[in-house]
Amino acid sequence: AQTVTQSQPEMSVQEAETVTLSCTYDTSENNYYLFWYKQPPSRQMILVIRQEAYKQQNATENRFSVNFQKAAKSFSLKISDSQLGDTAMYFCAFRKSNFGNEKLTFGTGTRLTIIP
Amino acid sequence: DTEVTQTPKHLVMGMTNKKSLKCEQHMGHRAMYWYKQKAKKPPELMFVYSYEKLSINESVPSRFSPECPNSSLLNLHLHALQPEDSALYLCASSQVDLGVTEAFFGQGTRLTVV
């Protein structure tokens, strides 16, 4: 079974600063996918960024980037130039296999607060 | 259209009631999911439907009964629930293809069992 660990229950940072959220996972799979989802107070889970395990290049999406270390089984999220709208719960998630109907295993989440 | 629509947004029901949660998507996704999320916890998978057939049941009690009448609709029928079943119920959908296919989530139904 896969496990996903987020060791930072809460974080806060000043607006415009950079923040890094940590995630580690445990799996015996070689092919898998990792995701960061954001859940604001509106409750909807929104995909922030995704990473294929077979790709060595770290994924980036505008102000969001990841540091994927496959050997260390680490998948951290960096948010640059943080904005008030980034305030949310952030979940790291793992999915094995190549098909989209596999389950997502979520970490326990990090509550991020951006301070004006 | 990249929306997953869930109704109702809020539901209060008694332990003897029967109610249903509804989920709809028009993205052509052939996998649909129900997740349960307790306060300050991550979502936990309940059911997966793939091509309208139940493919995963995570040992969910029978008082929760899923149904997928067609490729766009997913229902969760509720009967004789307990107060500990109070939670946010999230529906999601995704493609069923090779490659990275993220799940799209609805805004959830906040269920309170009294």
Short mmCIF file of C-alpha atoms in Angstrom, two decimals:
data_model
loop_
_atom_site.label_atom_id
_atom_site.label_comp_id
_atom_site.label_asym_id
_atom_site.label_seq_id
_atom_site.Cartn_x
_atom_site.Cartn_y
_atom_site.Cartn_z
CA ALA A 1 0.00 0.00 0.00
CA GLN A 2 1.08 3.52 -0.71
CA THR A 3 1.45 6.16 1.99
CA VAL A 4 1.83 9.90 1.63
CA THR A 5 3.21 12.06 4.44
CA GLN A 6 3.01 15.81 4.84
CA SER A 7 4.95 16.81 7.94
CA GLN A 8 3.85 20.45 8.11
CA PRO A 9 0.27 20.74 9.40
CA GLU A 10 0.29 24.54 9.13
CA MET A 11 2.43 27.21 7.53
CA SER A 12 2.17 30.94 7.10
CA VAL A 13 4.13 33.37 4.98
CA GLN A 14 4.02 37.04 4.09
CA GLU A 15 2.47 38.01 0.79
CA ALA A 16 4.99 38.03 -2.11
CA GLU A 17 7.37 35.68 -0.31
CA THR A 18 8.30 32.15 -1.37
CA VAL A 19 7.14 29.09 0.54
CA THR A 20 7.91 25.39 0.19
CA LEU A 21 5.56 22.62 1.25
CA SER A 22 7.00 19.17 1.91
CA CYS A 23 5.70 15.77 0.89
CA THR A 24 7.21 12.32 1.11
CA TYR A 25 5.71 9.06 -0.03
CA ASP A 26 6.35 5.38 0.14
CA THR A 27 5.71 2.97 -2.70
CA SER A 28 7.18 -0.07 -4.39
CA GLU A 29 5.77 1.03 -7.75
CA ASN A 30 8.07 2.28 -10.48
CA ASN A 31 5.45 4.02 -12.60
CA TYR A 32 3.22 6.46 -10.76
CA TYR A 33 2.04 10.04 -10.68
CA LEU A 34 2.17 12.72 -8.04
CA PHE A 35 -0.12 15.69 -7.65
CA TRP A 36 -0.57 18.76 -5.51
CA TYR A 37 -4.19 19.75 -4.96
CA LYS A 38 -5.39 22.96 -3.33
CA GLN A 39 -8.62 23.13 -1.30
CA PRO A 40 -9.70 26.69 -0.47
CA PRO A 41 -12.60 27.45 1.88
CA SER A 42 -14.94 26.98 -1.09
CA ARG A 43 -14.20 23.25 -0.57
CA GLN A 44 -13.45 22.39 -4.19
CA MET A 45 -10.24 20.44 -4.77
CA ILE A 46 -8.25 22.18 -7.50
CA LEU A 47 -5.25 20.66 -9.23
CA VAL A 48 -2.15 22.81 -8.79
CA ILE A 49 0.53 20.74 -10.48
CA ARG A 50 1.33 17.17 -11.49
CA GLN A 51 4.47 15.12 -12.03
CA GLU A 52 5.07 11.87 -13.87
CA ALA A 53 7.54 9.65 -12.04
CA TYR A 54 9.34 8.66 -15.23
CA LYS A 55 10.16 12.29 -16.02
CA GLN A 56 13.31 13.62 -14.39
CA GLN A 57 12.47 17.23 -15.19
CA ASN A 58 10.59 19.00 -12.43
CA ALA A 59 7.13 20.27 -13.34
CA THR A 60 6.35 24.00 -13.28
CA GLU A 61 3.09 25.92 -13.63
CA ASN A 62 3.55 29.66 -13.48
CA ARG A 63 4.38 30.50 -9.82
CA PHE A 64 4.22 26.85 -8.77
CA SER A 65 7.06 24.38 -9.16
CA VAL A 66 8.03 21.06 -7.66
CA ASN A 67 11.25 19.47 -6.50
CA PHE A 68 10.84 15.79 -7.33
CA GLN A 69 13.47 13.49 -5.88
CA LYS A 70 12.51 9.97 -6.92
CA ALA A 71 15.23 8.12 -5.04
CA ALA A 72 14.40 9.98 -1.85
CA LYS A 73 10.65 9.66 -2.55
CA SER A 74 10.21 13.36 -1.98
CA PHE A 75 7.88 15.75 -3.80
CA SER A 76 7.90 19.32 -2.46
CA LEU A 77 5.88 22.26 -3.79
CA LYS A 78 7.37 25.74 -4.09
CA ILE A 79 5.08 28.73 -4.38
CA SER A 80 6.83 31.88 -5.54
CA ASP A 81 5.50 35.44 -5.15
CA SER A 82 2.74 34.14 -2.89
CA GLN A 83 -0.68 35.79 -3.17
CA LEU A 84 -3.63 36.08 -0.79
CA GLY A 85 -5.59 33.73 -3.04
CA ASP A 86 -3.04 31.00 -2.31
CA THR A 87 -4.45 30.67 1.20
CA ALA A 88 -5.86 27.13 1.30
CA MET A 89 -5.32 23.57 2.39
CA TYR A 90 -2.75 21.85 0.18
CA PHE A 91 -2.80 18.09 -0.32
CA CYS A 92 -0.08 15.99 -1.87
CA ALA A 93 -1.50 12.96 -3.68
CA PHE A 94 -0.18 9.75 -5.22
CA ARG A 95 -1.64 7.60 -7.96
CA LYS A 96 -0.11 4.41 -9.25
CA SER A 97 -0.50 2.84 -12.66
CA ASN A 98 -0.95 4.33 -16.09
CA PHE A 99 -4.74 4.47 -16.07
CA GLY A 100 -6.86 7.28 -14.81
CA ASN A 101 -9.31 5.22 -12.81
CA GLU A 102 -6.90 4.32 -10.04
CA LYS A 103 -7.47 5.77 -6.59
CA LEU A 104 -5.74 8.89 -5.36
CA THR A 105 -4.00 8.53 -1.99
CA PHE A 106 -3.79 11.86 -0.21
CA GLY A 107 -1.44 13.15 2.46
CA THR A 108 -2.83 14.74 5.62
CA GLY A 109 -2.53 18.23 4.20
CA THR A 110 -0.80 21.51 4.98
CA ARG A 111 -2.88 24.55 5.85
CA LEU A 112 -1.18 27.53 4.21
CA THR A 113 -2.01 31.08 5.21
CA ILE A 114 -0.74 34.05 3.23
CA ILE A 115 -0.45 37.12 5.46
CA PRO A 116 -1.13 40.53 3.90
CA ASP B 1 -16.96 22.68 -19.70
CA THR B 2 -14.56 21.48 -16.99
CA GLU B 3 -17.08 21.31 -14.17
CA VAL B 4 -18.24 18.59 -11.90
CA THR B 5 -21.57 19.63 -10.42
CA GLN B 6 -22.82 18.23 -7.15
CA THR B 7 -26.27 18.67 -5.64
CA PRO B 8 -27.33 19.50 -3.05
CA LYS B 9 -24.56 21.63 -1.56
CA HIS B 10 -25.85 21.06 1.96
CA LEU B 11 -28.03 18.26 3.35
CA VAL B 12 -29.36 17.57 6.82
CA MET B 13 -31.01 14.20 7.32
CA GLY B 14 -32.31 12.08 10.15
CA MET B 15 -31.04 8.60 10.86
CA THR B 16 -34.21 7.05 9.45
CA ASN B 17 -34.28 9.13 6.26
CA LYS B 18 -33.41 8.09 2.72
CA LYS B 19 -31.68 10.67 0.58
CA SER B 20 -29.50 10.82 -2.51
CA LEU B 21 -26.47 12.84 -3.53
CA LYS B 22 -26.07 13.64 -7.21
CA CYS B 23 -23.02 14.33 -9.35
CA GLU B 24 -22.88 15.31 -13.01
CA GLN B 25 -20.08 15.96 -15.51
CA HIS B 26 -20.06 16.64 -19.22
CA MET B 27 -16.35 16.28 -19.93
CA GLY B 28 -16.68 12.81 -21.46
CA HIS B 29 -14.90 11.25 -18.51
CA ARG B 30 -15.53 7.54 -18.07
CA ALA B 31 -14.28 7.21 -14.48
CA MET B 32 -16.25 8.73 -11.61
CA TYR B 33 -15.49 8.65 -7.91
CA TRP B 34 -17.00 9.25 -4.49
CA TYR B 35 -14.73 10.48 -1.72
CA LYS B 36 -15.60 11.18 1.91
CA GLN B 37 -13.81 13.97 3.76
CA LYS B 38 -14.08 14.52 7.50
CA ALA B 39 -13.17 17.91 8.95
CA LYS B 40 -9.44 18.69 8.78
CA LYS B 41 -8.72 15.32 7.17
CA PRO B 42 -7.81 14.31 3.61
CA PRO B 43 -10.40 12.83 1.27
CA GLU B 44 -10.83 9.07 1.49
CA LEU B 45 -11.94 7.05 -1.49
CA MET B 46 -15.29 5.27 -1.23
CA PHE B 47 -16.18 4.07 -4.74
CA VAL B 48 -14.88 4.16 -8.30
CA TYR B 49 -16.99 3.61 -11.41
CA SER B 50 -15.22 2.88 -14.66
CA TYR B 51 -17.30 2.74 -17.83
CA GLU B 52 -20.44 2.78 -15.67
CA LYS B 53 -19.37 -0.34 -13.78
CA LEU B 54 -18.31 -0.39 -10.15
CA SER B 55 -14.58 -1.08 -10.17
CA ILE B 56 -13.53 -0.20 -6.63
CA ASN B 57 -15.48 -0.39 -3.35
CA GLU B 58 -13.29 0.52 -0.40
CA SER B 59 -15.26 -1.66 2.05
CA VAL B 60 -17.92 0.99 2.46
CA PRO B 61 -20.93 0.09 4.68
CA SER B 62 -24.05 -0.94 2.78
CA ARG B 63 -25.98 2.08 4.05
CA PHE B 64 -24.12 3.88 1.23
CA SER B 65 -25.27 2.67 -2.17
CA PRO B 66 -23.68 4.10 -5.33
CA GLU B 67 -25.29 4.16 -8.75
CA CYS B 68 -24.02 5.21 -12.14
CA PRO B 69 -27.05 5.40 -14.47
CA ASN B 70 -25.02 6.74 -17.41
CA SER B 71 -21.60 8.09 -18.26
CA SER B 72 -22.43 11.60 -17.05
CA LEU B 73 -24.22 10.88 -13.80
CA LEU B 74 -23.23 9.42 -10.47
CA ASN B 75 -25.52 9.04 -7.48
CA LEU B 76 -24.93 8.09 -3.87
CA HIS B 77 -28.00 6.76 -2.11
CA LEU B 78 -28.05 7.14 1.65
CA HIS B 79 -30.14 5.13 4.09
CA ALA B 80 -30.06 4.67 7.86
CA LEU B 81 -26.94 6.76 8.30
CA GLN B 82 -25.24 7.39 11.60
CA PRO B 83 -24.10 10.74 13.02
CA GLU B 84 -20.48 9.73 12.38
CA ASP B 85 -21.30 9.69 8.66
CA SER B 86 -21.54 13.47 8.77
CA ALA B 87 -18.85 14.74 6.39
CA LEU B 88 -18.14 16.46 3.09
CA TYR B 89 -18.84 14.09 0.20
CA LEU B 90 -16.81 14.86 -2.89
CA CYS B 91 -17.46 13.60 -6.38
CA ALA B 92 -14.70 13.49 -8.96
CA SER B 93 -14.24 12.38 -12.54
CA SER B 94 -11.34 11.59 -14.84
CA GLN B 95 -10.47 10.07 -18.17
CA VAL B 96 -9.58 6.39 -18.29
CA ASP B 97 -6.64 6.51 -20.61
CA LEU B 98 -2.96 5.89 -20.54
CA GLY B 99 -0.99 8.81 -19.26
CA VAL B 100 -1.46 11.41 -16.60
CA THR B 101 -5.13 12.17 -16.21
CA GLU B 102 -5.94 14.25 -13.21
CA ALA B 103 -9.22 13.99 -11.37
CA PHE B 104 -11.61 16.93 -11.47
CA PHE B 105 -13.56 17.49 -8.27
CA GLY B 106 -16.93 18.99 -7.51
CA GLN B 107 -17.56 21.40 -4.64
CA GLY B 108 -18.98 18.65 -2.48
CA THR B 109 -22.11 18.05 -0.48
CA ARG B 110 -21.88 18.92 3.22
CA LEU B 111 -23.91 16.17 4.92
CA THR B 112 -25.10 16.38 8.50
CA VAL B 113 -26.82 13.37 10.07
CA VAL B 114 -28.95 14.18 13.11
#
